[in-house]
CSV table of C-alpha atoms in Angstrom, one decimal:
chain,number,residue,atom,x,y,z
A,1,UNK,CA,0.0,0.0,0.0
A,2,UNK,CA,1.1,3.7,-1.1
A,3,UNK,CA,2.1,6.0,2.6
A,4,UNK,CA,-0.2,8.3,1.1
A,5,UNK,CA,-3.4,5.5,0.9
A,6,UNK,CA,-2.2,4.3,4.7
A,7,UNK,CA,-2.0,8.2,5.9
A,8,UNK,CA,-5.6,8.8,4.6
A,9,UNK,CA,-6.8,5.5,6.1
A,10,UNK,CA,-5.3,7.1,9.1
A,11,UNK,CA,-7.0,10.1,9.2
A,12,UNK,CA,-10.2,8.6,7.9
A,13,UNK,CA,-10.1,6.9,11.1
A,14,UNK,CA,-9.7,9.9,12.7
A,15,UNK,CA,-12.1,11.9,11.4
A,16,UNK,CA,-14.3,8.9,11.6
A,17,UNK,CA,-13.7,9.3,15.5
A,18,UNK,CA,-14.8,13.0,15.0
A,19,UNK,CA,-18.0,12.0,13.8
A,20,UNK,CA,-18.8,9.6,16.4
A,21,UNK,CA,-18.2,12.8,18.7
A,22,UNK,CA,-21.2,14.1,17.1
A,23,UNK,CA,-23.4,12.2,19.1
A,24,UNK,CA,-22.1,14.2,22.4
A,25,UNK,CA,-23.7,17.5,22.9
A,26,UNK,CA,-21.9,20.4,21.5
A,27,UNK,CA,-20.9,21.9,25.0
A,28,UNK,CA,-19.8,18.1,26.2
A,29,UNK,CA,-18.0,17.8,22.7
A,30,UNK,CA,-16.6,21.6,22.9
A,31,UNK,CA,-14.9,20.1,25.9
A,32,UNK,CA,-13.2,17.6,24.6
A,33,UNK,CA,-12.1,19.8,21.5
A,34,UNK,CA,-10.3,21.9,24.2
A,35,UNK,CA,-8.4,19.5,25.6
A,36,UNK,CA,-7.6,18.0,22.5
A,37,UNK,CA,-6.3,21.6,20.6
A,38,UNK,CA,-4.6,22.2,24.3
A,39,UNK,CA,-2.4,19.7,24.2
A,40,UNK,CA,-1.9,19.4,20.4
A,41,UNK,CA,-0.5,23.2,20.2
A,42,UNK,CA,1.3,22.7,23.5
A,43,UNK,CA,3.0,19.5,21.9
A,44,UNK,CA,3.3,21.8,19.3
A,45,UNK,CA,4.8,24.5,21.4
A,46,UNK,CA,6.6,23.0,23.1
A,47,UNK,CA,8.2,19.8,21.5
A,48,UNK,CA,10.6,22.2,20.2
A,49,UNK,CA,9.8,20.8,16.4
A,50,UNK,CA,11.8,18.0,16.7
A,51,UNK,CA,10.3,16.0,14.5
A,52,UNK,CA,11.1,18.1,11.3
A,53,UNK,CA,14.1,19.0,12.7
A,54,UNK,CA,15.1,15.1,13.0
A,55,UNK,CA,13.7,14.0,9.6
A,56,UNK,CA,15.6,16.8,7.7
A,57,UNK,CA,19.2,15.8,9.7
A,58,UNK,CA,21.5,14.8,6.8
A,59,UNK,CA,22.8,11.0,7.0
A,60,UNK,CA,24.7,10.1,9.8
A,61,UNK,CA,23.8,12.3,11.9
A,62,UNK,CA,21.8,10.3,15.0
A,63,UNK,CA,24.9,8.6,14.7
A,64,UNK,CA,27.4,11.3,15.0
A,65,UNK,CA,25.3,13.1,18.0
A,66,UNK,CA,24.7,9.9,19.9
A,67,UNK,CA,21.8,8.6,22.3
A,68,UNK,CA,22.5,10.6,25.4
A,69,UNK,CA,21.7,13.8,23.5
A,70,UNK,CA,19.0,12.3,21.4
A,71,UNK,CA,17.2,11.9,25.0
A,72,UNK,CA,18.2,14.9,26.4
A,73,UNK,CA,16.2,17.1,23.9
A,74,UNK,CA,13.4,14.5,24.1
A,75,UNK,CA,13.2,14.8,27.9
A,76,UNK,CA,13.3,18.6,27.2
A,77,UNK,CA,10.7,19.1,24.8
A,78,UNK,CA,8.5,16.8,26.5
A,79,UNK,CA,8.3,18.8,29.9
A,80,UNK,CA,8.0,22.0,28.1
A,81,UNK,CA,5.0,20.6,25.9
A,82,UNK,CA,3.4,19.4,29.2
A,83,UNK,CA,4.2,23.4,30.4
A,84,UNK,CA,2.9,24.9,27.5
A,85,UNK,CA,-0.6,22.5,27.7
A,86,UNK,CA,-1.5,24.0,31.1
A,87,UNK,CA,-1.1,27.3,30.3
A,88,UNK,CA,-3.0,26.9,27.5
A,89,UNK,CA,-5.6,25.3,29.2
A,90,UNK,CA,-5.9,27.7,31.3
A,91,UNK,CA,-6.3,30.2,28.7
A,92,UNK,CA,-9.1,28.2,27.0
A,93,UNK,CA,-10.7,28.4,30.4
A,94,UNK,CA,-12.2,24.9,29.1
A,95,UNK,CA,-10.7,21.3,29.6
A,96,UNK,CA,-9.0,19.4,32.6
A,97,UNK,CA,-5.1,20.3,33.3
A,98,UNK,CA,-4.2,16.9,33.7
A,99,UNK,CA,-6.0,15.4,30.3
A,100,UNK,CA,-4.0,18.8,28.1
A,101,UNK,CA,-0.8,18.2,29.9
A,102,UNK,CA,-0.8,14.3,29.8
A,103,UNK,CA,-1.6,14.4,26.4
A,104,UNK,CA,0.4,16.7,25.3
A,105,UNK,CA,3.6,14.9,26.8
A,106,UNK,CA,2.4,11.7,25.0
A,107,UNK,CA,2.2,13.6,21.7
A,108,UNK,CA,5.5,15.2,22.0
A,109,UNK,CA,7.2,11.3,22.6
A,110,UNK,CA,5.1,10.2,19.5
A,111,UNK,CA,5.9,12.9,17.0
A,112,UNK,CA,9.6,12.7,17.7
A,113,UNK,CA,10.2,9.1,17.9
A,114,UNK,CA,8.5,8.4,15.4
A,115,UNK,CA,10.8,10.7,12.9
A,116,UNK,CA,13.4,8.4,13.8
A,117,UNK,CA,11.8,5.8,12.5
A,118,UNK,CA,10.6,8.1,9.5
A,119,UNK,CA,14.7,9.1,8.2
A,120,UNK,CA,14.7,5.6,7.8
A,121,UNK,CA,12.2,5.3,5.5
A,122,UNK,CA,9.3,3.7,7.3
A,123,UNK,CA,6.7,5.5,6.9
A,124,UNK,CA,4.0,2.5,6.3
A,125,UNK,CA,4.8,1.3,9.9
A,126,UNK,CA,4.3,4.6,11.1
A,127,UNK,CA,1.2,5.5,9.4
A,128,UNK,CA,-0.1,2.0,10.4
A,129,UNK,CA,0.5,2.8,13.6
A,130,UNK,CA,-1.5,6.1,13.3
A,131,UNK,CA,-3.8,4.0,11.5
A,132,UNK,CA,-4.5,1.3,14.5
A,133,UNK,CA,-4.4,4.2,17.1
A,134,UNK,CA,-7.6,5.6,15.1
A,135,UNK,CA,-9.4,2.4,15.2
A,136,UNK,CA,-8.8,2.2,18.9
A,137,UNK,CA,-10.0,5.5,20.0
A,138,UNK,CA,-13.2,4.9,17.5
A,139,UNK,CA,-13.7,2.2,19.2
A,140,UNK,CA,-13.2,3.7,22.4
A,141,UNK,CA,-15.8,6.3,21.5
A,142,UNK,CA,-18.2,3.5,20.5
A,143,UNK,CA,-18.1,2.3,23.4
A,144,UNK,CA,-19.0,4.8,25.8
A,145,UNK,CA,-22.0,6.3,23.4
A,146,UNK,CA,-23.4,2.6,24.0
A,147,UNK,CA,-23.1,2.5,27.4
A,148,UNK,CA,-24.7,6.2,27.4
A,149,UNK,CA,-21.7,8.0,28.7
A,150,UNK,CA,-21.8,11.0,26.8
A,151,UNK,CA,-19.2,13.2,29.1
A,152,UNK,CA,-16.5,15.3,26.9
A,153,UNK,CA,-14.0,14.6,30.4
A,154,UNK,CA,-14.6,11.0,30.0
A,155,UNK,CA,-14.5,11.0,26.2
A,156,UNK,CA,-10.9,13.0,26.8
A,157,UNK,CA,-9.2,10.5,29.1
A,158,UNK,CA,-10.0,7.5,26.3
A,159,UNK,CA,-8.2,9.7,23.7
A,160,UNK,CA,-5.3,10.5,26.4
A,161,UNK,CA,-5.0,6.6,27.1
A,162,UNK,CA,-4.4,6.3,23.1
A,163,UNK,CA,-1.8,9.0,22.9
A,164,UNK,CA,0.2,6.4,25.2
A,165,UNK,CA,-0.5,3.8,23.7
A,166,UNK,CA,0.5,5.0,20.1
A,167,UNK,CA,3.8,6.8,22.1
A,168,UNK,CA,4.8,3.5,23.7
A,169,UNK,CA,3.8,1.8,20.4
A,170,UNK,CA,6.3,3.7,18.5
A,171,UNK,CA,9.2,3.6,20.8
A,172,UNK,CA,9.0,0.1,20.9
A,173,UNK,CA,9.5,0.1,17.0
A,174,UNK,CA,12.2,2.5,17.3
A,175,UNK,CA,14.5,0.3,20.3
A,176,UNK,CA,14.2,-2.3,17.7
A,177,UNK,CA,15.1,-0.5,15.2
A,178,UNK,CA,18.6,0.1,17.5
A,179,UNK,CA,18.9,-3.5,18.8
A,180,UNK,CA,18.8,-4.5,14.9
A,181,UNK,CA,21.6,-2.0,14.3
A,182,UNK,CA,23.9,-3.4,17.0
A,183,UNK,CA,26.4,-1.2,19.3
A,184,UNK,CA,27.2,2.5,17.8
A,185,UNK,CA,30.4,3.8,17.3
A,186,UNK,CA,30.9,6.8,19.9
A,187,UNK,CA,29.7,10.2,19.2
A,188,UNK,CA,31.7,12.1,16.9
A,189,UNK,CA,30.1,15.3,17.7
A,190,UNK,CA,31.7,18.5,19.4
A,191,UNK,CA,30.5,21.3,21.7
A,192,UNK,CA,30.4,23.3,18.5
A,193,UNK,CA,28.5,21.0,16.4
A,194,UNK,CA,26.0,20.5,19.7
A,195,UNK,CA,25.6,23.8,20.0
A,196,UNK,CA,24.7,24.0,16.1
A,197,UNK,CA,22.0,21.6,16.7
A,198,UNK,CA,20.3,24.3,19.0
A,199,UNK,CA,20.5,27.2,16.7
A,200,UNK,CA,19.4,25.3,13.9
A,201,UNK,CA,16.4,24.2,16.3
A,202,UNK,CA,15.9,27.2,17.7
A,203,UNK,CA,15.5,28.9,13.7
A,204,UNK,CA,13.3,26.1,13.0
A,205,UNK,CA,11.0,26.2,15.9
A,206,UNK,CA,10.2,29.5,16.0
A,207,UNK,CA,8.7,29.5,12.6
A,208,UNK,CA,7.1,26.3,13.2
A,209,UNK,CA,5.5,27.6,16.7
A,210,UNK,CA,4.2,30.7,14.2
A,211,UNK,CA,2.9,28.6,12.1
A,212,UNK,CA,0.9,26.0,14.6
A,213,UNK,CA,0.1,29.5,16.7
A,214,UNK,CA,-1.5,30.5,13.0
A,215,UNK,CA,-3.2,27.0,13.1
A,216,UNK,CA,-4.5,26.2,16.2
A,217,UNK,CA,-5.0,29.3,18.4
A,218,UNK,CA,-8.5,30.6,17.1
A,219,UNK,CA,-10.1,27.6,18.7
A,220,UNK,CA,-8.4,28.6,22.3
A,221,UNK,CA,-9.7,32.3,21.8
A,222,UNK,CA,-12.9,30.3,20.7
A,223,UNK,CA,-13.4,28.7,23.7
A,224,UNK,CA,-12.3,31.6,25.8
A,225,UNK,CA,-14.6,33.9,23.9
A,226,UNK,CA,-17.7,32.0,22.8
A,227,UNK,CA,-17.7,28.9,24.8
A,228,UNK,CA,-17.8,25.6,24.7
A,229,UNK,CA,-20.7,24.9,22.7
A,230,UNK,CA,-19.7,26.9,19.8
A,231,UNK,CA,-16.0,25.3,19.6
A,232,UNK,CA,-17.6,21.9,19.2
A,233,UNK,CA,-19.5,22.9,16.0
A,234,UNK,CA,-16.5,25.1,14.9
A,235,UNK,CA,-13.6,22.5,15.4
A,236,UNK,CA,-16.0,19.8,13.8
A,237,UNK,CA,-15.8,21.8,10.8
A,238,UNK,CA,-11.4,22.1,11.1
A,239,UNK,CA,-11.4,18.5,11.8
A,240,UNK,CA,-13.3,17.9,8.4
A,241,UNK,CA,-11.1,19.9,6.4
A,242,UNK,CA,-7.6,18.9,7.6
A,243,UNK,CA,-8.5,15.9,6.0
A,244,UNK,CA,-7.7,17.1,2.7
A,245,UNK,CA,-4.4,18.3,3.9
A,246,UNK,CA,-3.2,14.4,3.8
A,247,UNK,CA,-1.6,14.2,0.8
A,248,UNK,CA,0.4,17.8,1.3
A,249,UNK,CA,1.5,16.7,4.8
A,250,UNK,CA,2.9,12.8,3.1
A,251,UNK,CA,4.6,15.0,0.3
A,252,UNK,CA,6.2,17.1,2.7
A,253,UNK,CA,7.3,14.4,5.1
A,254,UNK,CA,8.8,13.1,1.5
A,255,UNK,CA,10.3,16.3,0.3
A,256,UNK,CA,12.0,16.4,4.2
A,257,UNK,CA,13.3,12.7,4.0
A,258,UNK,CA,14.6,13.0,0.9
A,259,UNK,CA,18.2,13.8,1.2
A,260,UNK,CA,18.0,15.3,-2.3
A,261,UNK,CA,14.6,17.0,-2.0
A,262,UNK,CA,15.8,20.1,-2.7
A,263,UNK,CA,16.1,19.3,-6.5
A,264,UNK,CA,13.1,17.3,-7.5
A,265,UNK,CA,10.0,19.4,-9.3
A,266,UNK,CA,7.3,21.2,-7.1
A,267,UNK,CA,4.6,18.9,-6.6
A,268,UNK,CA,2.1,21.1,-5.4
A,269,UNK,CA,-0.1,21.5,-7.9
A,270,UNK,CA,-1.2,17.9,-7.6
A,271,UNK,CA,-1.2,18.3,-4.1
A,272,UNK,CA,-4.0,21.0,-4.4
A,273,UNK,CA,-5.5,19.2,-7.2
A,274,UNK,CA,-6.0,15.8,-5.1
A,275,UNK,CA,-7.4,18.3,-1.9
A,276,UNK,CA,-10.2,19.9,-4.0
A,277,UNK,CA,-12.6,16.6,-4.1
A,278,UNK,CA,-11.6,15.9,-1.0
A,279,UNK,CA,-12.6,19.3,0.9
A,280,UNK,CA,-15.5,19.4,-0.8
A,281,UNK,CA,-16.3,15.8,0.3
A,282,UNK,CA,-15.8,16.9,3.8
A,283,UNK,CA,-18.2,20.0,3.1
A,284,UNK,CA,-21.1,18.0,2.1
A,285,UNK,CA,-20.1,15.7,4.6
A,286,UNK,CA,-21.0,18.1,7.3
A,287,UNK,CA,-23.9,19.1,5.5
A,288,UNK,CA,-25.5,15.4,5.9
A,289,UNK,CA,-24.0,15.5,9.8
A,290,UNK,CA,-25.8,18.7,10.4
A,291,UNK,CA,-28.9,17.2,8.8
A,292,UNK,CA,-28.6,14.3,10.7
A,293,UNK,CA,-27.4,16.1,14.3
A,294,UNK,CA,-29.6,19.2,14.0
A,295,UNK,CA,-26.9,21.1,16.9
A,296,UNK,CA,-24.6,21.0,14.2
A,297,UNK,CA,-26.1,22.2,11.4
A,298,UNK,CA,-24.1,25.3,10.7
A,299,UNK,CA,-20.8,23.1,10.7
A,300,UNK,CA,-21.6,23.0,6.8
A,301,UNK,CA,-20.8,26.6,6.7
A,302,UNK,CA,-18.3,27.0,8.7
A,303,UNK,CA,-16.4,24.6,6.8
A,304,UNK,CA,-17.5,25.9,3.5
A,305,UNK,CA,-15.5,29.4,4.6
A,306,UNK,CA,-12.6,27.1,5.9
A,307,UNK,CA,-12.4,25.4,2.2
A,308,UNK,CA,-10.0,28.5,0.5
A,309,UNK,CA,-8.0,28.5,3.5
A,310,UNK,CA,-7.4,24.3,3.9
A,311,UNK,CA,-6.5,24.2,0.4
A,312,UNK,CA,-3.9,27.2,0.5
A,313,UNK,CA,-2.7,25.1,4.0
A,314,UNK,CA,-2.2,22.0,1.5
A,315,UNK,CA,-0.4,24.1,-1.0
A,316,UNK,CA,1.7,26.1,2.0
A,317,UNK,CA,3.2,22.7,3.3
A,318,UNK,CA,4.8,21.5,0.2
A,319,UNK,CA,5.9,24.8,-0.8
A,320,UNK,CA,7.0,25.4,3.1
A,321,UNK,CA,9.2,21.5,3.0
A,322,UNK,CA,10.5,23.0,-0.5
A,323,UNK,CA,11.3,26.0,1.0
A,324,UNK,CA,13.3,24.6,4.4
A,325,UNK,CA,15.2,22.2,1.7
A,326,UNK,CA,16.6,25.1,-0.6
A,327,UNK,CA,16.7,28.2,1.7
A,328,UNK,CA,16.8,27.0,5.4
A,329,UNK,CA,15.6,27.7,8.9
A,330,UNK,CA,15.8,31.4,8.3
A,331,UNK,CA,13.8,31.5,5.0
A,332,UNK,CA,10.5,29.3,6.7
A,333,UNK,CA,10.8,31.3,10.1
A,334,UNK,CA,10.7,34.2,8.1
A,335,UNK,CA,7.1,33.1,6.4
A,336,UNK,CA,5.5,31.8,9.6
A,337,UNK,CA,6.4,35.3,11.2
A,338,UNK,CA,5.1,37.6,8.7
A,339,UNK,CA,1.8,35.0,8.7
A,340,UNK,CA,1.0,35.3,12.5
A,341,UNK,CA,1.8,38.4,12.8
A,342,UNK,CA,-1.5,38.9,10.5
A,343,UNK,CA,-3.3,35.9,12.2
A,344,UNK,CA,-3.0,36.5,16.0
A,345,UNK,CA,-4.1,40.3,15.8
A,346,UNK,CA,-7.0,39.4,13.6
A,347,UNK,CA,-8.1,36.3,15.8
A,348,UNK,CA,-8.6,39.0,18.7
A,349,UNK,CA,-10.4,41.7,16.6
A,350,UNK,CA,-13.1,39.4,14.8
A,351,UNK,CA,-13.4,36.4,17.3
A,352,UNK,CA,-14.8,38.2,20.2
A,353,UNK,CA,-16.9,39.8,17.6
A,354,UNK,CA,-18.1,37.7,14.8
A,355,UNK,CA,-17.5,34.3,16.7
A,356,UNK,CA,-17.0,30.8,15.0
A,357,UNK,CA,-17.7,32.7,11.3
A,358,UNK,CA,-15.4,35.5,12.4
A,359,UNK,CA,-13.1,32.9,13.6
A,360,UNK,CA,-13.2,30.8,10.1
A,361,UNK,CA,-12.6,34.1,7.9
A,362,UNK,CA,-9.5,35.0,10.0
A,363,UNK,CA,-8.1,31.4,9.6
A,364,UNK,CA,-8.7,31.3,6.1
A,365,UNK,CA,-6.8,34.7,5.2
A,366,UNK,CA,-4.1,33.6,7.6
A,367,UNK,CA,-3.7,30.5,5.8
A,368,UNK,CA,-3.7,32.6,2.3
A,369,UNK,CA,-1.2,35.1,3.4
A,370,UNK,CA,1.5,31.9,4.5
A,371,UNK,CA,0.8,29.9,1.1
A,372,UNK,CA,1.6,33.3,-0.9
A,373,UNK,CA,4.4,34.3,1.5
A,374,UNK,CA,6.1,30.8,1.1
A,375,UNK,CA,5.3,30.4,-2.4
A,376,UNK,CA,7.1,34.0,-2.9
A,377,UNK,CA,10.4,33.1,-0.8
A,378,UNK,CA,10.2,30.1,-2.5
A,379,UNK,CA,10.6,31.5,-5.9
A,380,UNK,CA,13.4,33.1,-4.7
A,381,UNK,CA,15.4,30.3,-4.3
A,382,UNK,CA,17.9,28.4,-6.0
A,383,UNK,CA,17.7,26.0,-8.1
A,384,UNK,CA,15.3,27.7,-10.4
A,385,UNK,CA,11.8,26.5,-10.6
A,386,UNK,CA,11.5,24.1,-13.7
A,387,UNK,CA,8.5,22.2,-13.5
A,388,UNK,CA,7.1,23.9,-10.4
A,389,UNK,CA,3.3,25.5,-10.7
């Protein structure tokens, strides 16, 4: 099976567990929304982007740097996720401390393990793991709906028990992965070249904390603002749209992997192409939700304003993963800034006013401005642009 078919099985499965959080009420379900975008932005915001920063090491270099530092950044970036979770929690003013912060450890320990395993080239054992993790928290959800447990708290804990499982998962593929190799010459690296490693994560992160800051923090000020209720119809709708995004997230994990990315053509026109029927799948897939759910009804909207912005999001990852490859740190942190510095100010103006609509126009030119700033750096960048849209 193609990554790309096992990543959209993946997220099928989890969009598939968004729908079955349809049957909660829309404050119970705004709950568990803001435990789940606490702990994803703090993962975010805290794991330090690790992951990218791993995958996009050129060879040799786990093996130059050497376990002991390997875990020292993993131990860091998993207490400052768990950090970054509570404060964000209590920002939200909605969710439970301990589900954001637990999850949001668990997240950090999956997403950079598992880009070890990625550099080697496995993605179909990762994706199948995201794939199984789905199916469990599905059927975790199923579960409770039949035994009439319809509690966002309770609904949170199951999906904090999967995070640990798919993070334990992982690493066990990973140890493997290390007995298989044998014993490791010792580390090459010096205080220099360790001291590298956290510039070159520090030029990394901070674009990548813009950009996730671009993403994810409406739905806080959404639940700080408007309330619970509101950000269960409203994150519904993101949920249903980031599943077009599949295919530009595989490409870029690609492009990243790829120690000679930086030369192949632009694929994101085919990106964008593939997201189109796919988004407006998702629309009318809300449509027949809200039909079905009539406390969601207007999730067809919302995500009928999100549908420019998610496909300028699926463009604005390749061209962002071509961009890191041929111009650096520098030249992506440069984009993400510029982006949030329209995004944040605009999420305060128009959410407090215009609530989940104002919140999906603000996202959606956010996500335009960082597609058109990255595709604009990009064509600065060498080499030139043959074959590229």
């Amino acid at each position: 099976m193609a990554p790309e078919r096992l990543y959209l099985a993946a997220l099928g499965l989890t969009g598939l567990a968004a729908v079955v959080s349809v049957t909660l009420p829309p404050a119970e379900r705004g709950e568990l929304s803001a435990n789940m975008v606490s702990a994803t932005l703090g993962a975010a915001i805290g794991g330090l982007s690790l992951d990218t920063f791993l995958i996009s090491r050129p060879a040799g270099w786990v093996v130059s740097r050497g376990r002991t530092w390997l875990l020292a950044i993993l131990g860091a970036s998993v207490l400052l996720s768990a950090v970054a979770a509570g404060l964000l929690t209590a920002v939200a003013g909605v969710g439970s401390y301990l589900i954001g912060v637990g999850s949001a450890a668990g997240l950090t320990v999956f997403n950079t393990v598992s880009s070890i395993a990625l550099r080697q080239k496995n993605f179909l054992v990762v994706y199948a793991m995201r794939a199984a993790s789905g199916a469990v928290l599905v059927g975790g959800y199923v579960a409770l709906y039949f035994a009439g447990r319809l509690d966002g708290g309770l609904w949170s804990e199951v999906w904090l028990v999967v995070q640990w499982i798919s993070a334990l998962a992982v690493c066990g593929l990973v140890l493997r992965m290390v007995r298989r190799a044998g014993s490791l010459p010792a580390p090459m690296a010096t205080g220099p070249d360790y001291r590298a490693d956290l510039t070159a994560v520090g030029n990394l992160h901070l674009g990548i904390f813009a950009q996730m800051m671009t993403l994810r923090f409406n739905q806080i000020l959404v639940a700080r603002f408007v309330g619970a209720g509101p950000l269960g119809v409203y994150s519904l709708a993101v949920a249903a749209l980031e599943f077009a995004q599949a295919g530009a997230v595989v490409r870029a994990q690609r492009i990243l992997a790829d120690r000679d990315g930086a030369n192949g053509p632009d694929p994101t026109r085919s990106v964008v192409t593939a997201a189109l029927p796919i988004a407006l799948a998702a629309v009318g897939g809300l449509a027949v939700l809200g039909f079905l759910q009539p406390e969601y009804r207007h999730a067809w909207l919302l995500g009928l304003v999100l549908l420019p912005g998610s496909l300028a999001t699926a463009a604005g990852k390749s061209w962002s993963a071509l961009l890191l490859k041929r111009r650096g740190e520098k030249a992506t942190t440069v984009v993400a800034l510029v982006t949030v510095a329209v995004a944040i100010p605009a999420y305060f103006a128009i959410i407090p006013w215009a609530g989940v609509i104002g919140a999906a126009l603000a996202s959606t030119l956010a996500y335009a401005v960082h597609a058109f700033a990255s595709r604009a750096s990009l064509r600065r960048a060498q080499p030139p642009s043959s074959g590229t849209v």
